[in-house]
């Protein structure tokens, strides 16, 4: 029996998402991937995470350049803090490595454009980690939407409780480490300030303050899941009719040529995960429902409500129990091992930043209007 080519993976960033999702998922896919290198600013984290890799102890380093340059790495897998995503992507591409980067790929258009230009010069390719878009139910939903006569309305919703509630029940027992120097902390803070200034002040022309900064970071974190999936299902909106920012909740009305979309999101202290996209036509509505990705094996489902010869019919379809992270990693393998094109590219990810700009500009205008 033919064996698969093993892709050698070097992971930059060994924090919560690596410990809860990526190390185990890559380990379960041991016919496709082997983790050969880990990189983190914390030496204690490296010692801990190296022991979690299945079947062997990988090499470790606190220098991302060393990892990217290593012949023991085919794929640079970036799960570092958001402030460093663009820099680490660039380093991987500079060494002609394929790169997987967790969303957000970049937090400003300048950095997104720099990555796109670097990819054009490199032998490596970039895949961005929008795992919800690889869920089987999401793909089924896009097919159902394609069969609708005319979309009349859509709703995008993502209101969740604290991730810590789900992580504590994931069975992965992630640990937080703090053995890094004040210089490392200062560098992270300085990078965050510079990127937010570039994104908000330079590129959006809006004031940088604690609320606008937090809103921008929330759009890059939670918001990118929903808005990226919305783009694939429905395309890019033409404009924002209005937006409300009342943190920790926010909402917007997005206009398309023949319909509108309500986008609502927020984070509170209720331990539930209410994330879905629902699209309506005159005789059918289609909803894709997500559960927390931090607990492996929870299915993503599609619910179809329709009028069938005057009779109401509601169908719930759970096509697979394979989780979105696993399905995403299978697509990643095809890109690295066989050169298959992926849909979540650097150019695709840049479009999220355009929608972020629409929302935060509209929300800022609403806040500045006299009561």
Coordinates of C-alpha atoms in Angstrom, one line a residue:
X1 CA 0.0 0.0 0.0
X2 CA 1.3 3.4 -1.0
X3 CA 2.3 5.7 1.9
X4 CA 1.6 9.4 2.1
X5 CA 4.4 11.9 2.1
X6 CA 4.9 13.1 5.7
X7 CA 4.8 16.9 6.0
X8 CA 7.3 18.2 8.6
X9 CA 5.6 20.9 10.6
X10 CA 7.3 23.6 12.7
X11 CA 4.9 25.4 15.0
X12 CA 5.5 29.0 16.1
X13 CA 3.5 29.8 19.2
X14 CA 2.6 27.2 21.8
X15 CA -0.2 28.9 23.6
X16 CA -3.8 27.9 24.2
X17 CA -5.0 27.2 20.6
X18 CA -1.9 25.1 19.9
X19 CA -2.4 23.1 23.1
X20 CA -6.1 22.7 22.8
X21 CA -6.5 22.0 19.0
X22 CA -3.4 22.0 16.8
X23 CA -1.0 19.6 18.5
X24 CA -3.7 17.0 19.0
X25 CA -5.2 17.4 15.5
X26 CA -1.8 17.2 13.8
X27 CA -1.0 14.2 16.0
X28 CA -4.2 12.3 15.1
X29 CA -3.3 13.0 11.4
X30 CA 0.0 11.2 11.8
X31 CA -0.2 9.6 8.4
X32 CA 0.1 13.1 6.9
X33 CA 2.0 15.4 9.4
X34 CA 4.8 15.1 11.9
X35 CA 5.7 17.9 14.2
X36 CA 9.4 18.4 14.0
X37 CA 10.0 21.8 15.6
X38 CA 8.4 24.1 18.2
X39 CA 9.1 27.8 18.8
X40 CA 7.9 30.0 21.7
X41 CA 9.1 32.9 23.8
X42 CA 8.6 30.8 26.9
X43 CA 11.2 28.1 27.6
X44 CA 8.8 26.5 30.1
X45 CA 6.1 26.3 27.4
X46 CA 8.5 24.6 25.0
X47 CA 9.4 22.0 27.6
X48 CA 5.8 21.3 28.4
X49 CA 4.6 21.3 24.8
X50 CA 7.4 19.1 23.5
X51 CA 6.1 16.4 25.8
X52 CA 2.7 16.6 24.3
X53 CA 3.7 15.8 20.8
X54 CA 2.7 12.2 19.9
X55 CA 5.4 9.6 19.4
X56 CA 8.5 11.7 19.6
X57 CA 10.1 14.9 21.1
X58 CA 10.5 17.6 18.5
X59 CA 13.3 20.2 18.4
X60 CA 12.6 23.4 20.2
X61 CA 13.8 27.0 19.8
X62 CA 13.0 30.5 21.0
X63 CA 14.1 31.9 17.6
X64 CA 11.5 31.8 14.8
X65 CA 14.2 32.4 12.2
X66 CA 15.9 29.1 13.3
X67 CA 12.7 27.2 12.8
X68 CA 11.9 28.8 9.4
X69 CA 15.4 28.1 8.1
X70 CA 15.5 24.5 9.2
X71 CA 15.6 21.7 6.6
X72 CA 13.5 19.7 9.1
X73 CA 10.5 22.0 8.4
X74 CA 8.4 21.9 5.3
X75 CA 5.5 23.9 6.7
X76 CA 5.7 26.9 9.1
X77 CA 2.6 26.7 11.2
X78 CA 1.9 30.1 12.9
X79 CA -0.2 30.3 16.1
X80 CA 1.7 33.1 17.8
X81 CA 0.2 36.2 19.2
X82 CA -1.6 38.3 16.5
X83 CA 0.9 41.1 16.6
X84 CA 3.5 38.7 15.2
X85 CA 1.5 36.9 12.5
X86 CA 2.6 39.1 9.6
X87 CA 6.3 39.0 10.7
X88 CA 6.3 35.2 11.1
X89 CA 4.5 34.7 7.7
X90 CA 7.1 36.9 6.0
X91 CA 9.9 34.9 7.6
X92 CA 8.5 31.6 6.5
X93 CA 8.0 32.9 2.9
X94 CA 11.6 34.3 2.9
X95 CA 12.8 30.7 3.4
X96 CA 10.5 29.5 0.6
X97 CA 8.4 27.5 3.1
X98 CA 4.6 26.9 2.9
X99 CA 2.9 28.8 5.7
X100 CA -0.3 28.1 7.6
X101 CA -1.3 31.2 9.8
X102 CA -4.1 31.4 12.2
X103 CA -6.5 34.2 11.6
X104 CA -6.2 37.1 11.6
X105 CA -3.4 36.9 9.0
X106 CA -2.8 40.6 9.5
X107 CA -4.4 43.4 11.4
X108 CA -3.8 46.2 8.9
X109 CA -3.9 46.5 5.1
X110 CA -0.2 47.5 5.0
X111 CA 0.8 44.1 6.5
X112 CA -1.7 42.2 4.3
X113 CA -0.3 43.8 1.2
X114 CA 3.3 43.0 2.3
X115 CA 2.4 39.3 2.8
X116 CA 0.7 39.1 -0.6
X117 CA 3.8 40.7 -2.3
X118 CA 6.1 38.3 -0.4
X119 CA 4.1 35.3 -1.4
X120 CA 4.5 36.3 -5.1
X121 CA 8.3 36.3 -4.7
X122 CA 8.4 33.0 -2.7
X123 CA 8.2 29.4 -3.6
X124 CA 5.9 28.9 -0.6
X125 CA 2.2 29.4 -0.4
X126 CA 0.0 30.8 2.4
X127 CA -3.1 29.3 3.9
X128 CA -5.1 31.2 6.5
X129 CA -6.9 29.4 9.3
X130 CA -10.5 30.1 8.8
X131 CA -11.5 26.6 10.0
X132 CA -15.3 27.3 10.0
X133 CA -15.2 27.5 6.2
X134 CA -14.0 23.9 6.0
X135 CA -16.9 22.5 8.0
X136 CA -18.9 20.0 5.9
X137 CA -22.2 21.6 7.0
X138 CA -20.9 25.0 5.8
X139 CA -20.1 23.6 2.4
X140 CA -23.5 22.0 2.3
X141 CA -25.1 25.3 3.1
X142 CA -23.4 27.1 0.3
X143 CA -24.8 24.5 -2.1
X144 CA -28.3 24.9 -0.7
X145 CA -28.0 28.7 -1.1
X146 CA -27.0 28.2 -4.7
X147 CA -30.3 26.5 -5.3
X148 CA -32.4 29.3 -4.0
X149 CA -34.5 31.3 -6.4
X150 CA -33.7 34.6 -4.7
X151 CA -32.1 35.5 -1.4
X152 CA -34.3 37.9 0.6
X153 CA -32.4 38.2 3.8
X154 CA -29.5 36.7 5.9
X155 CA -28.4 36.8 9.5
X156 CA -24.9 36.2 10.9
X157 CA -24.8 35.7 14.6
X158 CA -21.9 34.9 17.0
X159 CA -22.7 35.5 20.7
X160 CA -20.6 33.4 23.0
X161 CA -19.5 33.0 26.6
X162 CA -16.0 32.8 27.9
X163 CA -13.7 30.4 26.1
X164 CA -12.3 29.3 29.4
X165 CA -15.6 27.5 30.1
X166 CA -15.1 25.3 27.1
X167 CA -11.4 24.9 27.3
X168 CA -11.7 23.6 30.9
X169 CA -13.9 20.8 29.5
X170 CA -11.8 20.0 26.5
X171 CA -9.7 17.3 28.1
X172 CA -6.5 19.0 26.9
X173 CA -5.4 20.7 30.1
X174 CA -3.5 23.6 28.6
X175 CA -1.1 25.6 30.7
X176 CA -0.3 29.3 30.8
X177 CA 3.4 30.3 31.1
X178 CA 4.9 33.6 32.1
X179 CA 8.6 33.1 32.0
X180 CA 9.4 35.8 29.6
X181 CA 11.3 39.0 30.0
X182 CA 9.9 42.5 30.4
X183 CA 11.5 43.3 27.0
X184 CA 9.4 40.6 25.4
X185 CA 6.2 42.1 26.9
X186 CA 7.2 45.6 25.9
X187 CA 7.9 44.5 22.3
X188 CA 4.5 42.9 22.1
X189 CA 2.8 46.0 23.4
X190 CA 4.8 48.3 21.1
X191 CA 3.9 46.2 18.1
X192 CA 0.2 46.2 19.1
X193 CA 0.1 50.0 19.4
X194 CA 1.9 50.5 16.1
X195 CA -0.4 48.1 14.2
X196 CA -3.6 49.6 15.7
X197 CA -2.4 53.1 14.9
X198 CA -1.7 52.0 11.3
X199 CA -5.1 50.3 11.0
X200 CA -7.3 52.9 12.7
X201 CA -5.6 56.3 12.3
X202 CA -3.7 55.9 9.0
X203 CA -6.0 53.5 7.1
X204 CA -9.4 54.3 8.6
X205 CA -9.0 57.9 9.6
X206 CA -10.6 57.4 13.0
X207 CA -9.3 58.1 16.5
X208 CA -7.3 55.5 18.4
X209 CA -8.8 55.1 21.8
X210 CA -9.4 52.1 24.1
X211 CA -12.8 51.3 22.7
X212 CA -11.8 51.6 19.0
X213 CA -8.7 49.5 19.7
X214 CA -10.7 46.8 21.5
X215 CA -13.3 46.8 18.7
X216 CA -10.6 46.3 16.0
X217 CA -9.0 43.4 17.9
X218 CA -12.4 41.8 18.4
X219 CA -13.2 42.0 14.7
X220 CA -9.8 40.4 14.0
X221 CA -10.5 37.7 16.5
X222 CA -14.1 36.6 16.8
X223 CA -15.4 38.7 13.9
X224 CA -13.1 37.2 11.3
X225 CA -14.7 33.8 11.7
X226 CA -18.2 35.1 10.9
X227 CA -17.4 37.7 8.3
X228 CA -15.0 35.4 6.3
X229 CA -17.7 32.7 6.2
X230 CA -20.3 35.3 5.2
X231 CA -18.1 36.4 2.3
X232 CA -17.7 32.9 1.0
X233 CA -21.5 32.2 1.3
X234 CA -22.8 35.5 0.0
X235 CA -19.9 37.6 -1.4
X236 CA -18.7 41.0 -0.4
X237 CA -21.3 43.5 0.8
X238 CA -21.6 46.7 -1.1
X239 CA -21.8 49.0 1.9
X240 CA -22.7 49.2 5.6
X241 CA -26.1 50.8 6.2
X242 CA -25.3 51.3 9.9
X243 CA -23.5 49.9 12.8
X244 CA -23.7 49.9 16.6
X245 CA -20.7 49.4 18.9
X246 CA -21.7 48.9 22.5
X247 CA -18.9 46.7 23.8
X248 CA -18.8 43.9 24.5
X249 CA -21.6 43.7 21.9
X250 CA -21.7 45.1 18.4
X251 CA -23.9 44.8 15.3
X252 CA -24.2 46.0 11.8
X253 CA -26.5 46.0 8.8
X254 CA -24.7 45.1 5.6
X255 CA -26.2 45.8 2.1
X256 CA -26.0 43.6 -0.9
X257 CA -27.5 44.3 -4.3
X258 CA -30.9 42.6 -3.6
X259 CA -30.9 41.8 0.1
X260 CA -29.4 42.9 3.5
X261 CA -27.6 41.0 6.2
X262 CA -27.8 41.5 9.9
X263 CA -24.5 40.8 11.7
X264 CA -24.6 40.6 15.5
X265 CA -21.9 39.5 17.9
X266 CA -20.7 39.8 21.4
X267 CA -19.0 38.1 24.4
X268 CA -20.6 37.7 27.8
X269 CA -20.4 35.5 30.8
X270 CA -23.1 33.0 29.9
X271 CA -21.5 29.6 29.1
X272 CA -23.1 29.0 25.7
X273 CA -22.0 29.1 22.1
X274 CA -24.5 30.7 19.7
X275 CA -22.9 30.9 16.3
X276 CA -24.8 30.5 13.1
X277 CA -25.4 31.9 9.6
X278 CA -29.0 31.7 8.3
X279 CA -30.1 32.6 4.8
X280 CA -33.8 33.2 3.8
X281 CA -35.7 32.9 0.5
X282 CA -39.4 33.0 -0.1
X283 CA -39.9 29.2 0.4
X284 CA -36.7 28.1 2.2
X285 CA -34.3 29.1 4.9
X286 CA -30.9 27.4 5.5
X287 CA -28.9 27.7 8.7
X288 CA -25.5 26.4 9.6
X289 CA -25.0 26.0 13.3
X290 CA -21.5 25.9 15.0
X291 CA -20.6 24.6 18.4
X292 CA -17.4 25.4 20.3
X293 CA -14.4 24.1 18.4
X294 CA -12.5 23.7 21.7
X295 CA -14.3 20.4 22.4
X296 CA -13.4 17.9 19.7
X297 CA -16.1 16.0 17.9
X298 CA -19.0 18.4 18.4
X299 CA -20.8 18.3 15.0
X300 CA -21.6 21.4 12.9
X301 CA -25.1 21.0 11.6
X302 CA -27.3 22.4 8.8
X303 CA -31.0 23.1 9.4
X304 CA -33.3 23.5 6.4
X305 CA -36.8 24.9 6.8
X306 CA -39.0 24.9 3.8
X307 CA -42.5 24.9 2.3
X308 CA -43.0 21.6 0.5
X309 CA -46.4 21.6 -1.2
X310 CA -47.9 23.7 1.6
X311 CA -46.4 21.6 4.3
X312 CA -43.7 22.9 6.7
X313 CA -40.7 20.6 6.7
X314 CA -37.6 21.1 9.0
X315 CA -34.6 18.9 8.4
X316 CA -31.4 18.8 10.5
X317 CA -28.4 17.3 8.7
X318 CA -25.2 16.3 10.4
X319 CA -23.2 14.9 7.6
X320 CA -20.0 14.1 9.5
X321 CA -18.6 14.2 13.0
X322 CA -15.2 15.2 11.6
X323 CA -14.5 18.6 13.2
X324 CA -13.6 21.7 11.2
X325 CA -10.0 21.7 12.4
X326 CA -9.5 18.2 11.1
X327 CA -11.1 19.0 7.7
X328 CA -9.0 22.2 7.5
X329 CA -5.8 20.2 8.1
X330 CA -6.7 17.7 5.4
X331 CA -7.0 20.6 2.9
X332 CA -3.7 22.0 4.2
X333 CA -2.0 18.7 3.6
X334 CA -3.2 18.7 0.0
X335 CA -1.8 22.2 -0.5
X336 CA 1.7 21.3 0.9
X337 CA 2.0 17.8 -0.4
X338 CA 0.3 18.0 -3.7
X339 CA 0.2 21.7 -4.6
X340 CA -3.6 22.0 -4.5
X341 CA -5.0 25.5 -4.4
X342 CA -6.8 26.5 -1.2
X343 CA -9.6 29.0 -0.9
X344 CA -8.4 30.8 2.3
X345 CA -5.5 32.6 0.7
X346 CA -3.7 35.8 1.7
X347 CA -5.6 37.8 -0.9
X348 CA -8.9 36.3 0.4
X349 CA -8.0 37.3 4.0
X350 CA -7.4 40.9 3.0
X351 CA -11.1 41.3 2.2
X352 CA -11.9 40.8 5.9
X353 CA -10.0 44.0 6.7
X354 CA -12.1 45.9 4.2
X355 CA -15.3 44.8 6.0
X356 CA -13.7 45.6 9.4
X357 CA -13.1 49.1 8.1
X358 CA -16.7 49.5 6.9
X359 CA -18.1 48.4 10.3
X360 CA -15.8 50.5 12.5
X361 CA -16.2 53.6 10.4
X362 CA -20.0 53.2 10.5
X363 CA -20.0 52.5 14.2
X364 CA -17.8 55.5 14.9
X365 CA -20.1 57.8 12.9
X366 CA -23.1 56.5 14.9
X367 CA -21.3 57.2 18.2
X368 CA -20.3 60.7 17.2
X369 CA -23.8 61.8 16.2
X370 CA -25.5 64.0 18.8
X371 CA -28.2 62.4 20.9

